[in-house]
Structures are given as C-alpha cells and as structure tokens.
Short mmCIF file of C-alpha atoms in Angstrom, two decimals:
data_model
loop_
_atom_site.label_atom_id
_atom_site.label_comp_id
_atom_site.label_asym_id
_atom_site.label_seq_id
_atom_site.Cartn_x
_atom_site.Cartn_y
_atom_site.Cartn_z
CA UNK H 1 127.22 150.52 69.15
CA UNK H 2 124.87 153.62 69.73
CA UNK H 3 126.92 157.17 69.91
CA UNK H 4 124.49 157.83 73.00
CA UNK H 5 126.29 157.45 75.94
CA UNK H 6 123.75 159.75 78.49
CA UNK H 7 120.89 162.18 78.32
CA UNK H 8 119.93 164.73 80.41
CA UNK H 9 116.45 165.31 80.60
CA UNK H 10 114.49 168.38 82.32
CA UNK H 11 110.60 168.67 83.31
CA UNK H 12 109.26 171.71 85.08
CA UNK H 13 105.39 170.59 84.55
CA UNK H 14 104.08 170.95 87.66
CA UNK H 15 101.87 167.42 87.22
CA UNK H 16 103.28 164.58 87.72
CA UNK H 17 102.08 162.52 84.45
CA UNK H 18 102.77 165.54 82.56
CA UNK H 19 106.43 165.29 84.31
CA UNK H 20 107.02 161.75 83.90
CA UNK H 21 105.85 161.42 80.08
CA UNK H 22 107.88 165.02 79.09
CA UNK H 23 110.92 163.14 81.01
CA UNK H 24 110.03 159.75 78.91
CA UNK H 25 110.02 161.61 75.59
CA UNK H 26 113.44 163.15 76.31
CA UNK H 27 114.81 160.20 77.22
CA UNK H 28 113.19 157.35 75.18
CA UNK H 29 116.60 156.30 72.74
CA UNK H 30 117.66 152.85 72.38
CA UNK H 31 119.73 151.17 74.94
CA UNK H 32 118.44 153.16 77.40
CA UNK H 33 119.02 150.91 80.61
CA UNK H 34 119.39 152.96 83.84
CA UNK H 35 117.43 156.22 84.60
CA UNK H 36 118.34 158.52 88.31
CA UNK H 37 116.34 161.03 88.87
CA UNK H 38 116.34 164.25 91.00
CA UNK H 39 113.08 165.55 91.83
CA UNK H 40 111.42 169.08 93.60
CA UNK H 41 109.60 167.72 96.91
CA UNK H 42 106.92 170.07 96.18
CA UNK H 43 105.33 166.90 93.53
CA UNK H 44 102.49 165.10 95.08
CA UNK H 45 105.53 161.93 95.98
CA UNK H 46 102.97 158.75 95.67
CA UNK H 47 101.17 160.17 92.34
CA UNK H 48 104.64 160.45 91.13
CA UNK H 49 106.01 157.63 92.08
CA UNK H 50 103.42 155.85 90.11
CA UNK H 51 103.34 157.79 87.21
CA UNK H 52 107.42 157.20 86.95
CA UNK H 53 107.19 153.50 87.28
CA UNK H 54 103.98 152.96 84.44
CA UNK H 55 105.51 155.64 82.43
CA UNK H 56 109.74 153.85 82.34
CA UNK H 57 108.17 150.21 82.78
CA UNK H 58 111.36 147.95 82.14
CA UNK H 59 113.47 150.66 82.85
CA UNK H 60 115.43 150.69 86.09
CA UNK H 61 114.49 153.83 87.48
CA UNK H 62 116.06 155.14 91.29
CA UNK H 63 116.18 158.93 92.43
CA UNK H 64 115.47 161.15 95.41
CA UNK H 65 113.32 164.34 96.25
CA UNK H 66 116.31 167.93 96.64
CA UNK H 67 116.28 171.15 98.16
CA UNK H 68 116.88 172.10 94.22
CA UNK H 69 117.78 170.60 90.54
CA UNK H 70 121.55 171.43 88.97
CA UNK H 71 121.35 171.26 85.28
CA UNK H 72 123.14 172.15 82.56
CA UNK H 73 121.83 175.57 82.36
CA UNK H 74 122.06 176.54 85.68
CA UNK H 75 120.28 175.88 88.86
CA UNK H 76 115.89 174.69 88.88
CA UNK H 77 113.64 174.55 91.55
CA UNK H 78 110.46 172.45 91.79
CA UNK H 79 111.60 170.56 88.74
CA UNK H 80 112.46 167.01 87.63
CA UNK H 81 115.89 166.35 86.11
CA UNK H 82 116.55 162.95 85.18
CA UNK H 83 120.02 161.10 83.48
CA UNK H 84 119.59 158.42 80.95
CA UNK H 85 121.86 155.93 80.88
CA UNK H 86 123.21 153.67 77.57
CA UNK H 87 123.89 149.98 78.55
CA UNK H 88 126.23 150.14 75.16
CA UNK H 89 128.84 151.84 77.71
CA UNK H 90 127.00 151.37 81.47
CA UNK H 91 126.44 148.37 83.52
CA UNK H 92 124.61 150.03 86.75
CA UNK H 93 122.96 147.73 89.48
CA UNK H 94 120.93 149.34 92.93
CA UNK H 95 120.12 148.06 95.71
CA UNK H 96 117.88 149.37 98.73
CA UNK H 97 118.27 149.48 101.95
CA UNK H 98 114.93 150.26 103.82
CA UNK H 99 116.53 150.99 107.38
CA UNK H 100 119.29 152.33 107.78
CA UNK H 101 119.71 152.19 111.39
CA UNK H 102 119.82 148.52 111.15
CA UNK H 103 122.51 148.47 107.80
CA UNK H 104 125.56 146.62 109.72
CA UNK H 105 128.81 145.14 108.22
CA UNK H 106 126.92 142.12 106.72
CA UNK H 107 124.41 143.73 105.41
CA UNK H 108 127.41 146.27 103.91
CA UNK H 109 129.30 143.15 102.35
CA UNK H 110 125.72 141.64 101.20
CA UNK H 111 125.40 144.75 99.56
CA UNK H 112 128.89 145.45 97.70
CA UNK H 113 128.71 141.67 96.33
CA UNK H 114 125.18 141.71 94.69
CA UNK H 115 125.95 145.01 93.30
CA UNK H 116 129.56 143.22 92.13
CA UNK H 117 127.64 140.01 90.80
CA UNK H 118 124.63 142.14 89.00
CA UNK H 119 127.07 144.20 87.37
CA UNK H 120 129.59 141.39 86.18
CA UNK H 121 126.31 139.52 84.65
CA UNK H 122 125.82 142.27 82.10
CA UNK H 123 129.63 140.92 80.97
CA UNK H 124 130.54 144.86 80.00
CA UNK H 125 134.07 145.50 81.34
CA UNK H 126 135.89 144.37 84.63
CA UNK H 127 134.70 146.11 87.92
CA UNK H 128 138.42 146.84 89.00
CA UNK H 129 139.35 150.20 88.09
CA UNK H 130 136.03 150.54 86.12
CA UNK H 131 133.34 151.08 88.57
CA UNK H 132 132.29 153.90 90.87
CA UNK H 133 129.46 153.65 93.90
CA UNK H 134 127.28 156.59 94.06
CA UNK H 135 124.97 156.78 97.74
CA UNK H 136 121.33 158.50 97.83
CA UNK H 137 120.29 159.00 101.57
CA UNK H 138 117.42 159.85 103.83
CA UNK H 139 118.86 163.68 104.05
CA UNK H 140 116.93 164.12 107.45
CA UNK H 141 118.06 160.41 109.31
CA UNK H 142 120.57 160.84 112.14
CA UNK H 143 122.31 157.24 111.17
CA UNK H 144 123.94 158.77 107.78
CA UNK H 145 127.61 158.78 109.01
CA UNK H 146 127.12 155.43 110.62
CA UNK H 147 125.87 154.27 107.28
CA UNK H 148 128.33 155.62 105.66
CA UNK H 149 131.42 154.15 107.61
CA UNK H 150 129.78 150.52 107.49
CA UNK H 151 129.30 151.04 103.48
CA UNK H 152 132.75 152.00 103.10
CA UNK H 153 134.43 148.94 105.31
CA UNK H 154 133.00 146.52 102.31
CA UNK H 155 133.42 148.49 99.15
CA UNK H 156 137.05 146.99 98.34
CA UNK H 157 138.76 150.25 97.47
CA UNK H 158 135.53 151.31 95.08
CA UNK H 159 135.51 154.79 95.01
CA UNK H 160 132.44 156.44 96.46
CA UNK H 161 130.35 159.51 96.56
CA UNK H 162 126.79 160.78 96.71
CA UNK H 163 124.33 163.35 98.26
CA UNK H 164 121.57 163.15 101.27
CA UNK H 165 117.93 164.07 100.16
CA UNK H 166 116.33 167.51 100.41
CA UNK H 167 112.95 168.75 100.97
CA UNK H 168 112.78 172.05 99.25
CA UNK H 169 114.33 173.23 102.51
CA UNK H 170 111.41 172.44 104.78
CA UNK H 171 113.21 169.92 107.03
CA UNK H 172 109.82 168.03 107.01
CA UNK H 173 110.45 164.97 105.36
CA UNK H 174 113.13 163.74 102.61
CA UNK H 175 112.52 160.35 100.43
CA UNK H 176 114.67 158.30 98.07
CA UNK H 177 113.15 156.42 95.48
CA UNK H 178 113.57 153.10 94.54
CA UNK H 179 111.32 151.26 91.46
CA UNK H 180 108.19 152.56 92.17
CA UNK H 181 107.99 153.84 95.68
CA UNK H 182 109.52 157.01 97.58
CA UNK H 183 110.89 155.78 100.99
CA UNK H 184 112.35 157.74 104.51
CA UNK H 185 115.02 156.18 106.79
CA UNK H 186 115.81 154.05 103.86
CA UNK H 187 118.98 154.33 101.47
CA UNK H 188 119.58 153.39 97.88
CA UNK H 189 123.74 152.23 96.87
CA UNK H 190 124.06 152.31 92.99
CA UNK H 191 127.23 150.65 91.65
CA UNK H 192 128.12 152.15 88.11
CA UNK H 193 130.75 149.99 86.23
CA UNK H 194 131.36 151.53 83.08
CA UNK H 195 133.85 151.79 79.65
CA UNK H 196 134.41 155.33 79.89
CA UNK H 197 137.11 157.24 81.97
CA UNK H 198 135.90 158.71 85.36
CA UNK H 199 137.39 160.72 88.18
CA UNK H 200 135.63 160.53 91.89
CA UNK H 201 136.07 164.15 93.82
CA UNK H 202 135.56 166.30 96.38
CA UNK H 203 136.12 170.07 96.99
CA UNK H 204 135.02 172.70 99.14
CA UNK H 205 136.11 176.33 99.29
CA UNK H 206 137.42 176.91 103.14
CA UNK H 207 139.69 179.96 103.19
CA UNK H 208 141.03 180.92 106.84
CA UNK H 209 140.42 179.50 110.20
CA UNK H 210 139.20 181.91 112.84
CA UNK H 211 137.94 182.08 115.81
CA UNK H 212 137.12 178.11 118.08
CA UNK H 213 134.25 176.92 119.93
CA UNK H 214 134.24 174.25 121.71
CA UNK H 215 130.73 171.96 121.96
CA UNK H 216 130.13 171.82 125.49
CA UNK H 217 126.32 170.22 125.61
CA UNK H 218 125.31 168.08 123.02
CA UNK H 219 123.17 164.93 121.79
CA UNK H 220 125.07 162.96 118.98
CA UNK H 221 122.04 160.92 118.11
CA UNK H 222 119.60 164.15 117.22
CA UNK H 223 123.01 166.40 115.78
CA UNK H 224 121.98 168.62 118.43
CA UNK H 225 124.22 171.67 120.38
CA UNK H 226 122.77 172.60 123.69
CA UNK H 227 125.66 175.01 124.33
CA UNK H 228 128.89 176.43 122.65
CA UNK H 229 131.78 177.18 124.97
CA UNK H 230 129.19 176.66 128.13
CA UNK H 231 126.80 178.79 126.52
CA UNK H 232 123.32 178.38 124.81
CA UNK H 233 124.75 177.44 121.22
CA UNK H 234 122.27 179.77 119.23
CA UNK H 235 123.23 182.82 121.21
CA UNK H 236 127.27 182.18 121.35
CA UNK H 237 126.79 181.49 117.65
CA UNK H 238 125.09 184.77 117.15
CA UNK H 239 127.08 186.77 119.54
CA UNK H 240 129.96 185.40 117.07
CA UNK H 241 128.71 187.29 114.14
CA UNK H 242 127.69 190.26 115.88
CA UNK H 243 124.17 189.77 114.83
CA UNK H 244 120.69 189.64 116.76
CA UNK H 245 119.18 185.95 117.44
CA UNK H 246 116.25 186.75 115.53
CA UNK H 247 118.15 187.22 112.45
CA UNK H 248 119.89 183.89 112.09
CA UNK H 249 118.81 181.84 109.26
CA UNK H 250 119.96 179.26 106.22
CA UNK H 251 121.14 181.86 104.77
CA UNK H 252 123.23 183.50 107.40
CA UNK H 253 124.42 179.83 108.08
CA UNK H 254 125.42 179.56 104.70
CA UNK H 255 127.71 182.31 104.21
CA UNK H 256 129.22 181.78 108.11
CA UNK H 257 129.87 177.77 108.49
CA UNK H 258 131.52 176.64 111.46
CA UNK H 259 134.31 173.31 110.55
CA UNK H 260 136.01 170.51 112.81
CA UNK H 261 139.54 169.82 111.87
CA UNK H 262 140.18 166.34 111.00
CA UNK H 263 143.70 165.16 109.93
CA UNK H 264 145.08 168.72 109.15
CA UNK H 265 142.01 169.43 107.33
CA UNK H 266 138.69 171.42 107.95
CA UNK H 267 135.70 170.00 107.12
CA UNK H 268 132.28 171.82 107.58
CA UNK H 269 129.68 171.14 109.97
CA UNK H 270 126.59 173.27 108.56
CA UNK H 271 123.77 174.23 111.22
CA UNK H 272 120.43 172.95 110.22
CA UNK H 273 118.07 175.36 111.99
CA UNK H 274 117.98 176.77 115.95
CA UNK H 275 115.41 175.49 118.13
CA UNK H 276 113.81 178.28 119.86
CA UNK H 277 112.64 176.40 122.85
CA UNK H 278 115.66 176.06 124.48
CA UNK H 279 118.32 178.25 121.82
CA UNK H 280 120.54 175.41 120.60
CA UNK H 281 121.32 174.07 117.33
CA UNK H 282 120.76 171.22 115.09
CA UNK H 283 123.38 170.27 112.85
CA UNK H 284 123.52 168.61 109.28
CA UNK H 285 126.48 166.58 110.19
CA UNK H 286 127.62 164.58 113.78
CA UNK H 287 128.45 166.67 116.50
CA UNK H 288 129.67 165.29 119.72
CA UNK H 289 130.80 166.87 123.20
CA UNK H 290 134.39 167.80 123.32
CA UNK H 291 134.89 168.67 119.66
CA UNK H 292 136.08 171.92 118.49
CA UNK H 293 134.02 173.77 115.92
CA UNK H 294 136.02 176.90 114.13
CA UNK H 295 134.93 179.66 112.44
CA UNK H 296 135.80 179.90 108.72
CA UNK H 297 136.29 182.56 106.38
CA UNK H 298 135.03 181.14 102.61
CA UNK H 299 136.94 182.02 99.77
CA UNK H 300 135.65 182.02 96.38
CA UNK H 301 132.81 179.68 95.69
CA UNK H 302 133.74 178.82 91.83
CA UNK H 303 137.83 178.82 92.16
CA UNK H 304 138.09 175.41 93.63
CA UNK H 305 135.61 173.12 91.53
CA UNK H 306 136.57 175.63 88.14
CA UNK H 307 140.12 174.15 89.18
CA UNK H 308 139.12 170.90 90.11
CA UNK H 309 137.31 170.50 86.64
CA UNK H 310 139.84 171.90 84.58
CA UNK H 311 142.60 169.77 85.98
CA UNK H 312 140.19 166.38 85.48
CA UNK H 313 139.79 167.83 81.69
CA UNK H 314 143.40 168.01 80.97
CA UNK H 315 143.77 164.98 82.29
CA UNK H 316 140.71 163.08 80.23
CA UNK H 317 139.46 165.24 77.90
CA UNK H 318 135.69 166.62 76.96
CA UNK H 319 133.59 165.82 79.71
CA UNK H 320 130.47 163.59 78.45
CA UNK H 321 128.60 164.06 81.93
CA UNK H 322 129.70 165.67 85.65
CA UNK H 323 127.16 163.60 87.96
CA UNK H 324 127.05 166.58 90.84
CA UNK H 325 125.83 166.40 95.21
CA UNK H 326 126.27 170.29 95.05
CA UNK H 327 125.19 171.33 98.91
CA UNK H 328 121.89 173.68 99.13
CA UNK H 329 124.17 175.84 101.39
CA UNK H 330 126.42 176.40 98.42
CA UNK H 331 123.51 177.10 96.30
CA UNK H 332 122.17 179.84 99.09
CA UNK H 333 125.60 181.69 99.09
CA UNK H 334 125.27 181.79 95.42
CA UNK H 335 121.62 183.37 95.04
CA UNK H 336 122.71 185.96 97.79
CA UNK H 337 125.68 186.95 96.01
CA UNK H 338 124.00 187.17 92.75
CA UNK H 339 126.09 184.87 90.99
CA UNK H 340 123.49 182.07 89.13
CA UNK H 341 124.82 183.27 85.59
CA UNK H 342 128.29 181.78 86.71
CA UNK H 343 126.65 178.45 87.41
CA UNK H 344 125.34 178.85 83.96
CA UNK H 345 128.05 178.69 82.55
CA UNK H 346 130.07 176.30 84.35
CA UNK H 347 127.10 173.91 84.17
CA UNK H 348 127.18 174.44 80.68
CA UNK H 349 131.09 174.10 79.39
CA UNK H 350 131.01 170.84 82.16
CA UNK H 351 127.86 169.27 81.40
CA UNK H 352 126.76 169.40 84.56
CA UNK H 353 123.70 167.49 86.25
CA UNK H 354 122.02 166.58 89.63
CA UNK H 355 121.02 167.99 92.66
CA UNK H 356 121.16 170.39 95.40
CA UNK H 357 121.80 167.97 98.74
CA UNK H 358 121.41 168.27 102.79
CA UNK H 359 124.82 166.29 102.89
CA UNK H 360 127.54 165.19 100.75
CA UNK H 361 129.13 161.45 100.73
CA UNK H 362 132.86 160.85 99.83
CA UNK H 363 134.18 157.65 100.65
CA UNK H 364 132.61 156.69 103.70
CA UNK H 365 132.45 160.46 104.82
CA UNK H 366 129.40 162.64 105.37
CA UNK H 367 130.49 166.16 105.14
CA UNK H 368 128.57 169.53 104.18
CA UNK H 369 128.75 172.60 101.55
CA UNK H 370 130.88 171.00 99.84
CA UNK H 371 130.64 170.28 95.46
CA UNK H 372 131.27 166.36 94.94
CA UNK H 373 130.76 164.07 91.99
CA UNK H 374 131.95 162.15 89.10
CA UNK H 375 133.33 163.73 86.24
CA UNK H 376 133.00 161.31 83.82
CA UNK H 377 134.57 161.47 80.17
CA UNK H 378 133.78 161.01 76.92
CA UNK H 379 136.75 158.54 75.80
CA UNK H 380 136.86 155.04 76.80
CA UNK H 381 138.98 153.66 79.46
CA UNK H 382 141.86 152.04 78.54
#
C-alpha cells in the first residue's frame, strides 16, 4: 500500500497549460484517483478547462473558480491549488447537477444512491461512519439554500459540508467544474468514503449581539433588502455604523456583519454589494420580510477554528489534510487587520487547503463568514 495518502499541489503560472502541466507534475504519484481543484477566475475558464482534462486524462478531476486559494502557506490569489487523492485510502464518486433550480427530492435521493453505489464498487471500506459529502455551488445562484435543504433530506445522516464559488470578487459570474467543462447554475455533490479518521465542522467567531433590524421590504428570490426597519436598507445600514453611504464596501461589510438568530444561535447573513439605483442591499444568504437581522460584534478571527483544530487533534492525532470553505469575508477582515502571517502558520501546523468561498454549506445549511471543513487524520479508522 503506497504511504501517499494526499498531495497538495500549487500553480501560480498565469497560462493555463503552463498551470495544468506544473499541477500534473506535482501531483503525478501512483494511485492517484481523485483530483479537486480550486482555481483564480481570472484564467481564461474554457482554455483551462481543456487543458485540465488532456493534461489528468483518466483522472477524475472536479473543482470550482474562488474569490482566493487557502494553502498551506497562507492565503493565494489568481492561483490554482489542487488535492490529489490516493485510491489506496479514498473511494470518492461526483456527480453533477446542471440546474439547480430544478434539483428536487428525487433527483436528491437519485443522487445520494449513485454516489452510495459508485463508492461501494471500489469495495474500500463501508460507507457508514466512513464517508463524508462535500457540496461545490454556483456561488452567485439564488436556489443554494433550496438546494441545500433537498440534498440534505436524502443524505441518510452523511455528514456534509462545502463552499459556493467565487469570482475574484467581481460578482460577474462563478463556475464549478465538472470533467472537462466549467458550468453556472449547476452544482457538483462529491461523496468521499475513506479509511482514515475524519471530523465534519463548522465555526464562526460571533462575539456580542447588538443592536436589531428588522427587514421590512424584501425579495427572497434575488436576496434582496429594499428597506431595514421601513427604511432604504443601504442608508439604515450606514446610518448604523455612523459612516457615509459612499463609503460602504466588502470590506466594511466584512468587519460589520449583520446575523439572524436561529435556534439560540446567530448565524451571519453577509451583504453582497448595495445597489445604488434604489439604496438596498443584496445579500449572500436568504433574506425574507419579517426576519430580524442583528448587529454583531466579532471576536477574534483565529480563537475559534485554533480551538476547533486543536480539540479535533487531541482527539485524532496529526492531521494528514484540513479540506477548508474559508469565507472571502473572513479573508477581507484578515488582510485589513494585517494578520496573513497568522494564516501562515495555522495553514501550516494544520495542513491546510482550499478555497476562499461566497457561502459556506454545513449539513443542509447555507451560512456566511464562517471557516468549515474536514479535518481529516492521518491514522486509519477503526
């Protein structure tokens, strides 16, 4: 049995052939059966979405374009990072879903039991207990939670997580990737079933409630907030922080999230951008009339998922690879504040790899600015 159990590879060539045969090099070790890849939207998509496919050839190969790269030396931008995995300790099966607006709970069932049946066929280990479900969305499509919810009614207690697609932060257009072709509205569901020990989380790093506003105007199908406590949503927003309209930005929006409260806990709902026309706001997440959004005060960015990781460790040992959906909002706060030589190192002692997301999946929930993943370990399950 090979010792390899995943590689990380990194390409920051600019061409896409360069990209895809630097990424190939990297990653080109026996028993190589599954490669996902993150990838800068900035590449020219259907040049690189050939070169990927000649270049990997029997390979399975899925990914999705980011609003950033998370590797283990930090944070990239207008990169490639790619995981390799061994089918000595993997058995991973994808499927696509090319609409998501018409994904319903047959299709969701469909889904889970081809994913079950692909993976079983590889005769590694039994699904139960041994298999995680990892989500890659259109990052821009309004039918994510929907998705999500119908996913989750068929996945038999699977554990679940994943990330939404990014666009380098253009809101333009985001694509997932799925054997030789970059798609929009579409999804890809990847079940991993696996020898080695695994832990699915979540965590965010909420401090104190403050002050509530309640969504008075809305449209749930475009995520959009006409007014906040009967008031044109970009200027109650702004009058909130005591700042000028013209100043508000993904920045500003990172650093001062607004949350809805959902069984005792907060859960963020990040703003997307403000629409000048007529000074509302488009969300990341579903927003409906009636709900309450509430200011939050964030506490530390690194204490939660430094204490989240450490208590996975103790509980499993070295880490061999933490998959991460680490939200671009998180990523703003930390470039504003300075702090990219702390995701360094945490990258580093964790081993960590993926991508900066527009959303954040958790079983069957789409929430925002939030660090989810799998942390999974080096030792076998037993």
């Amino acid at each position: 049995m090979s010792t390899i159990k995943t590689i990380t590879a990194v390409s920051n060539a600019t061409d896409p052939f360069l990209a895809s045969q630097e990424l190939y090099q990297q990653l080109n070790q026996d028993n190589i059966c599954f490669v996902l890849f993150y990838c800068s939207s900035t590449y020219a998509l259907d040049t690189l979405a050939k070169t990927m496919e000649d270049t990997f050839k029997e390979t399975k190969i899925v990914g999705c374009t980011t609003a950033g790269e998370v590797t283990q030396q930090g944070y990239e931008q207008h990169s490639i990072v790619a995981i390799g995995f061994s089918s000595d300790y993997f058995a991973i099966s994808a499927q696509l879903i090319e609409s998501m607006e018409k994904f319903d709970t047959i299709n969701a069932q469909s889904t889970i039991n081809e994913l079950v049946e692909d993976c079983q066929s590889r005769d590694l280990t039994a699904i139960k207990n041994n298999s995680f479900l990892l989500t890659l969305l259109d990052g821009l499509s309004s039918n994510e939670e929907q998705f999500l919810v119908t996913l989750n009614s068929a996945t038999r207690g699977i554990p679940h997580f994943g990330g939404s697609a990014g666009d380098d932060i253009n809101l333009a257009k985001t694509h997932v990737y799925y054997q030789g072709n970059f798609y929009q509205n579409a999804a890809i569901v990847i079940m991993v079933n696996t020898t080695l020990s695994f832990e699915v989380f979540n965590c965010h790093h909420i401090a104190l409630p403050t002050e509530k506003l309640v969504v008075t105007s809305a449209d749930a199908d475009s995520r959009t907030v006409y007014e906040l406590n009967a008031e044109p949503a970009a200027l109650e927003y702004a009058k909130l922080l005591n700042m000028d309209l013209k100043d508000l930005s993904p920045e500003v929006f990172s650093l001062n999230p607004l949350a809805v409260k959902v069984g005792g806990q907060y859960y963020i709902r990040s703003i997307q951008k403000v629409n000048e026309a007529d000074l509302s706001l488009t969300f990341y997440c579903a927003v409906d009339v009636g709900i309450v959004l509430t200011a939050v005060e964030m506490g530390d960015i690194f204490d939660p998922v430094t204490q989240k990781l450490d208590e996975i460790s103790h509980r499993y040992g070295k880490p061999e690879l933490v998959l991460a959906c680490d939200c671009f909002l998180r990523r703003l706060e930390i470039e504003q504040k300075g702090l990219e030589n702390k995701v360094k190192k945490l990258n580093a002692k964790y081993n960590i790899a993926g991508f900066n997301t527009y959303g954040e999946h958790i079983n069957g929930t789409h929430l925002n600015q939030t660090f989810t993943g799998v942390y999974i370990a080096g030792g076998i399950n037993e």
